């Protein structure tokens, strides 16, 4: 009976550890910042001549085998540790993308890791300010955006109404290479 109790405790500890590890970001995100701290990034995005979009590979934990298969056969680039298909393509709905991603009301203060299996950017929106690359990595599962100005990373939660517009309309037309989940 004691062995059975120990085994159950160990299983519980392992399960809790897995859940915490699986919902954490793969890369360090830095400190939580106020939405206004992303103002310069959003201003640069709105002023950009052209936005490019990278499509993310399958989920690193939920679709691990599919992701590994895609990594083996596809040309990819890593942005802050996350794989994306090459080449990036011009955003098909530039004005709408600038309007939503450039609006501070789209975002909320980051509330921490979600229980979705880990931050997994479905898309990365890219532009340059001079020679400095800028990215906004967007995870539909977590409802998060990760801003990168070439150095500092700033995480934000995305308001649900805006997340659905991005997922179901604006970025849906950018789905080109990623296979559908195999359930």
CSV table of C-alpha atoms in Angstrom, one decimal:
chain,number,residue,atom,x,y,z
A,1,UNK,CA,0.0,0.0,0.0
A,2,UNK,CA,2.9,2.4,0.8
A,3,UNK,CA,4.4,1.8,-2.6
A,4,UNK,CA,1.1,2.5,-4.3
A,5,UNK,CA,0.8,5.8,-2.4
A,6,UNK,CA,4.4,6.8,-3.3
A,7,UNK,CA,3.7,6.0,-6.9
A,8,UNK,CA,0.6,8.2,-6.9
A,9,UNK,CA,2.4,11.0,-5.3
A,10,UNK,CA,5.3,10.8,-7.8
A,11,UNK,CA,2.8,10.7,-10.7
A,12,UNK,CA,1.1,13.8,-9.3
A,13,UNK,CA,4.4,15.7,-8.9
A,14,UNK,CA,5.4,14.7,-12.5
A,15,UNK,CA,2.1,15.8,-13.9
A,16,UNK,CA,2.2,19.2,-12.2
A,17,UNK,CA,5.8,19.6,-13.3
A,18,UNK,CA,4.8,18.7,-16.9
A,19,UNK,CA,1.9,21.2,-16.9
A,20,UNK,CA,4.1,24.0,-15.7
A,21,UNK,CA,6.8,23.2,-18.1
A,22,UNK,CA,4.5,22.8,-21.1
A,23,UNK,CA,2.8,26.2,-20.7
A,24,UNK,CA,6.0,28.2,-20.3
A,25,UNK,CA,7.6,30.2,-23.1
A,26,UNK,CA,10.4,28.5,-24.9
A,27,UNK,CA,12.5,31.7,-24.7
A,28,UNK,CA,12.9,34.1,-21.8
A,29,UNK,CA,10.4,36.9,-22.2
A,30,UNK,CA,11.9,39.5,-19.9
A,31,UNK,CA,9.8,41.5,-17.4
A,32,UNK,CA,6.2,42.1,-17.8
A,33,UNK,CA,5.6,45.6,-19.2
A,34,UNK,CA,2.7,48.0,-19.5
A,35,UNK,CA,0.9,48.2,-22.8
A,36,UNK,CA,2.2,51.7,-23.4
A,37,UNK,CA,5.7,50.3,-23.4
A,38,UNK,CA,5.0,48.9,-26.8
A,39,UNK,CA,4.0,52.3,-28.2
A,40,UNK,CA,7.2,52.8,-30.2
A,41,UNK,CA,6.9,49.4,-31.8
A,42,UNK,CA,3.3,50.0,-32.8
A,43,UNK,CA,4.2,53.4,-34.2
A,44,UNK,CA,6.9,51.9,-36.3
A,45,UNK,CA,4.6,49.1,-37.5
A,46,UNK,CA,1.9,51.7,-38.6
A,47,UNK,CA,4.6,53.7,-40.5
A,48,UNK,CA,6.2,50.6,-42.2
A,49,UNK,CA,6.2,50.6,-45.9
A,50,UNK,CA,5.6,46.9,-46.0
A,51,UNK,CA,4.7,44.2,-43.6
A,52,UNK,CA,6.0,40.6,-44.2
A,53,UNK,CA,4.5,37.5,-42.6
A,54,UNK,CA,6.2,34.3,-41.5
A,55,UNK,CA,4.0,31.3,-41.0
A,56,UNK,CA,4.8,29.2,-37.9
A,57,UNK,CA,5.4,25.5,-38.0
A,58,UNK,CA,3.1,23.0,-36.1
A,59,UNK,CA,3.0,23.2,-32.3
A,60,UNK,CA,6.2,22.0,-30.5
A,61,UNK,CA,4.4,19.9,-27.9
A,62,UNK,CA,0.9,19.1,-29.3
A,63,UNK,CA,2.1,18.3,-32.8
A,64,UNK,CA,5.7,17.4,-32.1
A,65,UNK,CA,6.1,14.6,-34.7
A,66,UNK,CA,4.5,16.8,-37.4
A,67,UNK,CA,6.7,19.7,-36.4
A,68,UNK,CA,9.8,17.5,-36.6
A,69,UNK,CA,8.7,16.2,-40.0
A,70,UNK,CA,8.2,19.8,-41.3
A,71,UNK,CA,11.6,20.9,-40.0
A,72,UNK,CA,13.3,18.0,-41.8
A,73,UNK,CA,11.7,18.8,-45.2
A,74,UNK,CA,11.1,22.6,-45.2
A,75,UNK,CA,13.3,25.6,-45.3
A,76,UNK,CA,12.9,27.5,-42.1
A,77,UNK,CA,14.2,30.3,-40.0
A,78,UNK,CA,14.2,30.6,-36.2
A,79,UNK,CA,13.0,33.9,-34.7
A,80,UNK,CA,13.7,34.0,-30.9
A,81,UNK,CA,14.0,30.2,-30.9
A,82,UNK,CA,10.7,29.5,-32.8
A,83,UNK,CA,10.7,28.0,-36.3
A,84,UNK,CA,8.9,29.6,-39.2
A,85,UNK,CA,8.6,28.7,-42.9
A,86,UNK,CA,10.7,30.5,-45.4
A,87,UNK,CA,10.3,32.7,-47.3
A,88,UNK,CA,8.2,35.3,-45.6
A,89,UNK,CA,5.4,36.7,-47.8
A,90,UNK,CA,3.9,40.2,-48.0
A,91,UNK,CA,0.9,40.6,-45.8
A,92,UNK,CA,-2.2,40.4,-47.9
A,93,UNK,CA,-4.2,42.6,-45.7
A,94,UNK,CA,-1.6,45.3,-44.8
A,95,UNK,CA,-4.1,48.0,-43.8
A,96,UNK,CA,-6.1,45.8,-41.5
A,97,UNK,CA,-3.0,44.2,-40.0
A,98,UNK,CA,-1.5,47.7,-39.2
A,99,UNK,CA,-4.9,48.8,-37.8
A,100,UNK,CA,-5.2,45.9,-35.4
A,101,UNK,CA,-1.6,45.3,-34.4
A,102,UNK,CA,-0.9,49.1,-34.3
A,103,UNK,CA,-3.7,49.8,-31.9
A,104,UNK,CA,-2.9,49.7,-28.1
A,105,UNK,CA,-6.5,48.7,-27.4
A,106,UNK,CA,-5.7,45.3,-29.0
A,107,UNK,CA,-3.5,44.4,-26.1
A,108,UNK,CA,-3.7,43.8,-22.4
A,109,UNK,CA,-0.9,43.5,-19.8
A,110,UNK,CA,0.6,40.0,-19.9
A,111,UNK,CA,-0.9,37.8,-17.3
A,112,UNK,CA,1.7,34.9,-17.4
A,113,UNK,CA,1.9,31.5,-19.1
A,114,UNK,CA,-1.3,29.9,-20.2
A,115,UNK,CA,-2.2,26.2,-20.0
A,116,UNK,CA,-2.3,25.7,-23.8
A,117,UNK,CA,0.8,23.6,-24.2
A,118,UNK,CA,3.3,26.4,-24.5
A,119,UNK,CA,3.6,29.6,-26.4
A,120,UNK,CA,3.7,28.7,-30.0
A,121,UNK,CA,3.7,31.6,-32.6
A,122,UNK,CA,1.3,30.8,-35.4
A,123,UNK,CA,2.6,33.9,-37.3
A,124,UNK,CA,5.4,36.5,-37.0
A,125,UNK,CA,4.8,39.9,-38.6
A,126,UNK,CA,8.0,41.5,-39.7
A,127,UNK,CA,9.2,44.9,-40.8
A,128,UNK,CA,12.4,47.0,-40.6
A,129,UNK,CA,13.0,50.4,-39.2
A,130,UNK,CA,16.2,51.3,-41.0
A,131,UNK,CA,18.3,48.2,-40.6
A,132,UNK,CA,16.7,47.1,-37.4
A,133,UNK,CA,14.3,44.1,-37.7
A,134,UNK,CA,11.1,44.2,-35.8
A,135,UNK,CA,8.8,41.3,-35.1
A,136,UNK,CA,5.4,40.6,-33.5
A,137,UNK,CA,5.0,36.9,-32.8
A,138,UNK,CA,1.4,35.9,-32.4
A,139,UNK,CA,0.1,32.8,-30.7
A,140,UNK,CA,-3.6,32.1,-31.2
A,141,UNK,CA,-3.7,29.3,-28.6
A,142,UNK,CA,-2.3,31.4,-25.8
A,143,UNK,CA,-3.8,34.7,-27.1
A,144,UNK,CA,-0.5,36.4,-26.8
A,145,UNK,CA,1.8,38.6,-28.7
A,146,UNK,CA,5.5,38.8,-28.2
A,147,UNK,CA,7.1,42.1,-29.4
A,148,UNK,CA,10.7,42.1,-30.4
A,149,UNK,CA,12.7,45.2,-31.3
A,150,UNK,CA,15.8,43.3,-32.1
A,151,UNK,CA,16.8,43.0,-28.5
A,152,UNK,CA,14.2,43.4,-25.8
A,153,UNK,CA,11.2,41.1,-25.8
A,154,UNK,CA,7.8,42.4,-24.6
A,155,UNK,CA,4.9,40.0,-24.0
A,156,UNK,CA,1.3,41.1,-24.1
A,157,UNK,CA,-2.1,39.3,-24.0
A,158,UNK,CA,-4.3,40.0,-27.0
A,159,UNK,CA,-8.0,40.9,-26.4
A,160,UNK,CA,-10.2,38.1,-27.6
A,161,UNK,CA,-12.2,40.2,-30.1
A,162,UNK,CA,-9.0,41.3,-31.8
A,163,UNK,CA,-7.5,37.8,-31.6
A,164,UNK,CA,-10.5,36.3,-33.5
A,165,UNK,CA,-10.2,39.0,-36.2
A,166,UNK,CA,-6.6,38.2,-36.7
A,167,UNK,CA,-7.1,34.4,-36.6
A,168,UNK,CA,-10.3,34.1,-38.6
A,169,UNK,CA,-9.9,36.9,-41.2
A,170,UNK,CA,-6.7,38.9,-41.4
A,171,UNK,CA,-4.0,36.2,-41.0
A,172,UNK,CA,-6.1,33.3,-42.2
A,173,UNK,CA,-5.3,34.3,-45.8
A,174,UNK,CA,-1.6,33.8,-45.0
A,175,UNK,CA,-2.0,30.1,-44.3
A,176,UNK,CA,0.1,28.6,-47.0
A,177,UNK,CA,2.5,25.8,-45.8
A,178,UNK,CA,1.6,24.6,-42.4
A,179,UNK,CA,-0.3,21.2,-42.6
A,180,UNK,CA,-3.6,20.9,-40.8
A,181,UNK,CA,-3.4,19.2,-37.4
A,182,UNK,CA,-3.6,15.4,-37.6
A,183,UNK,CA,-6.3,14.4,-35.0
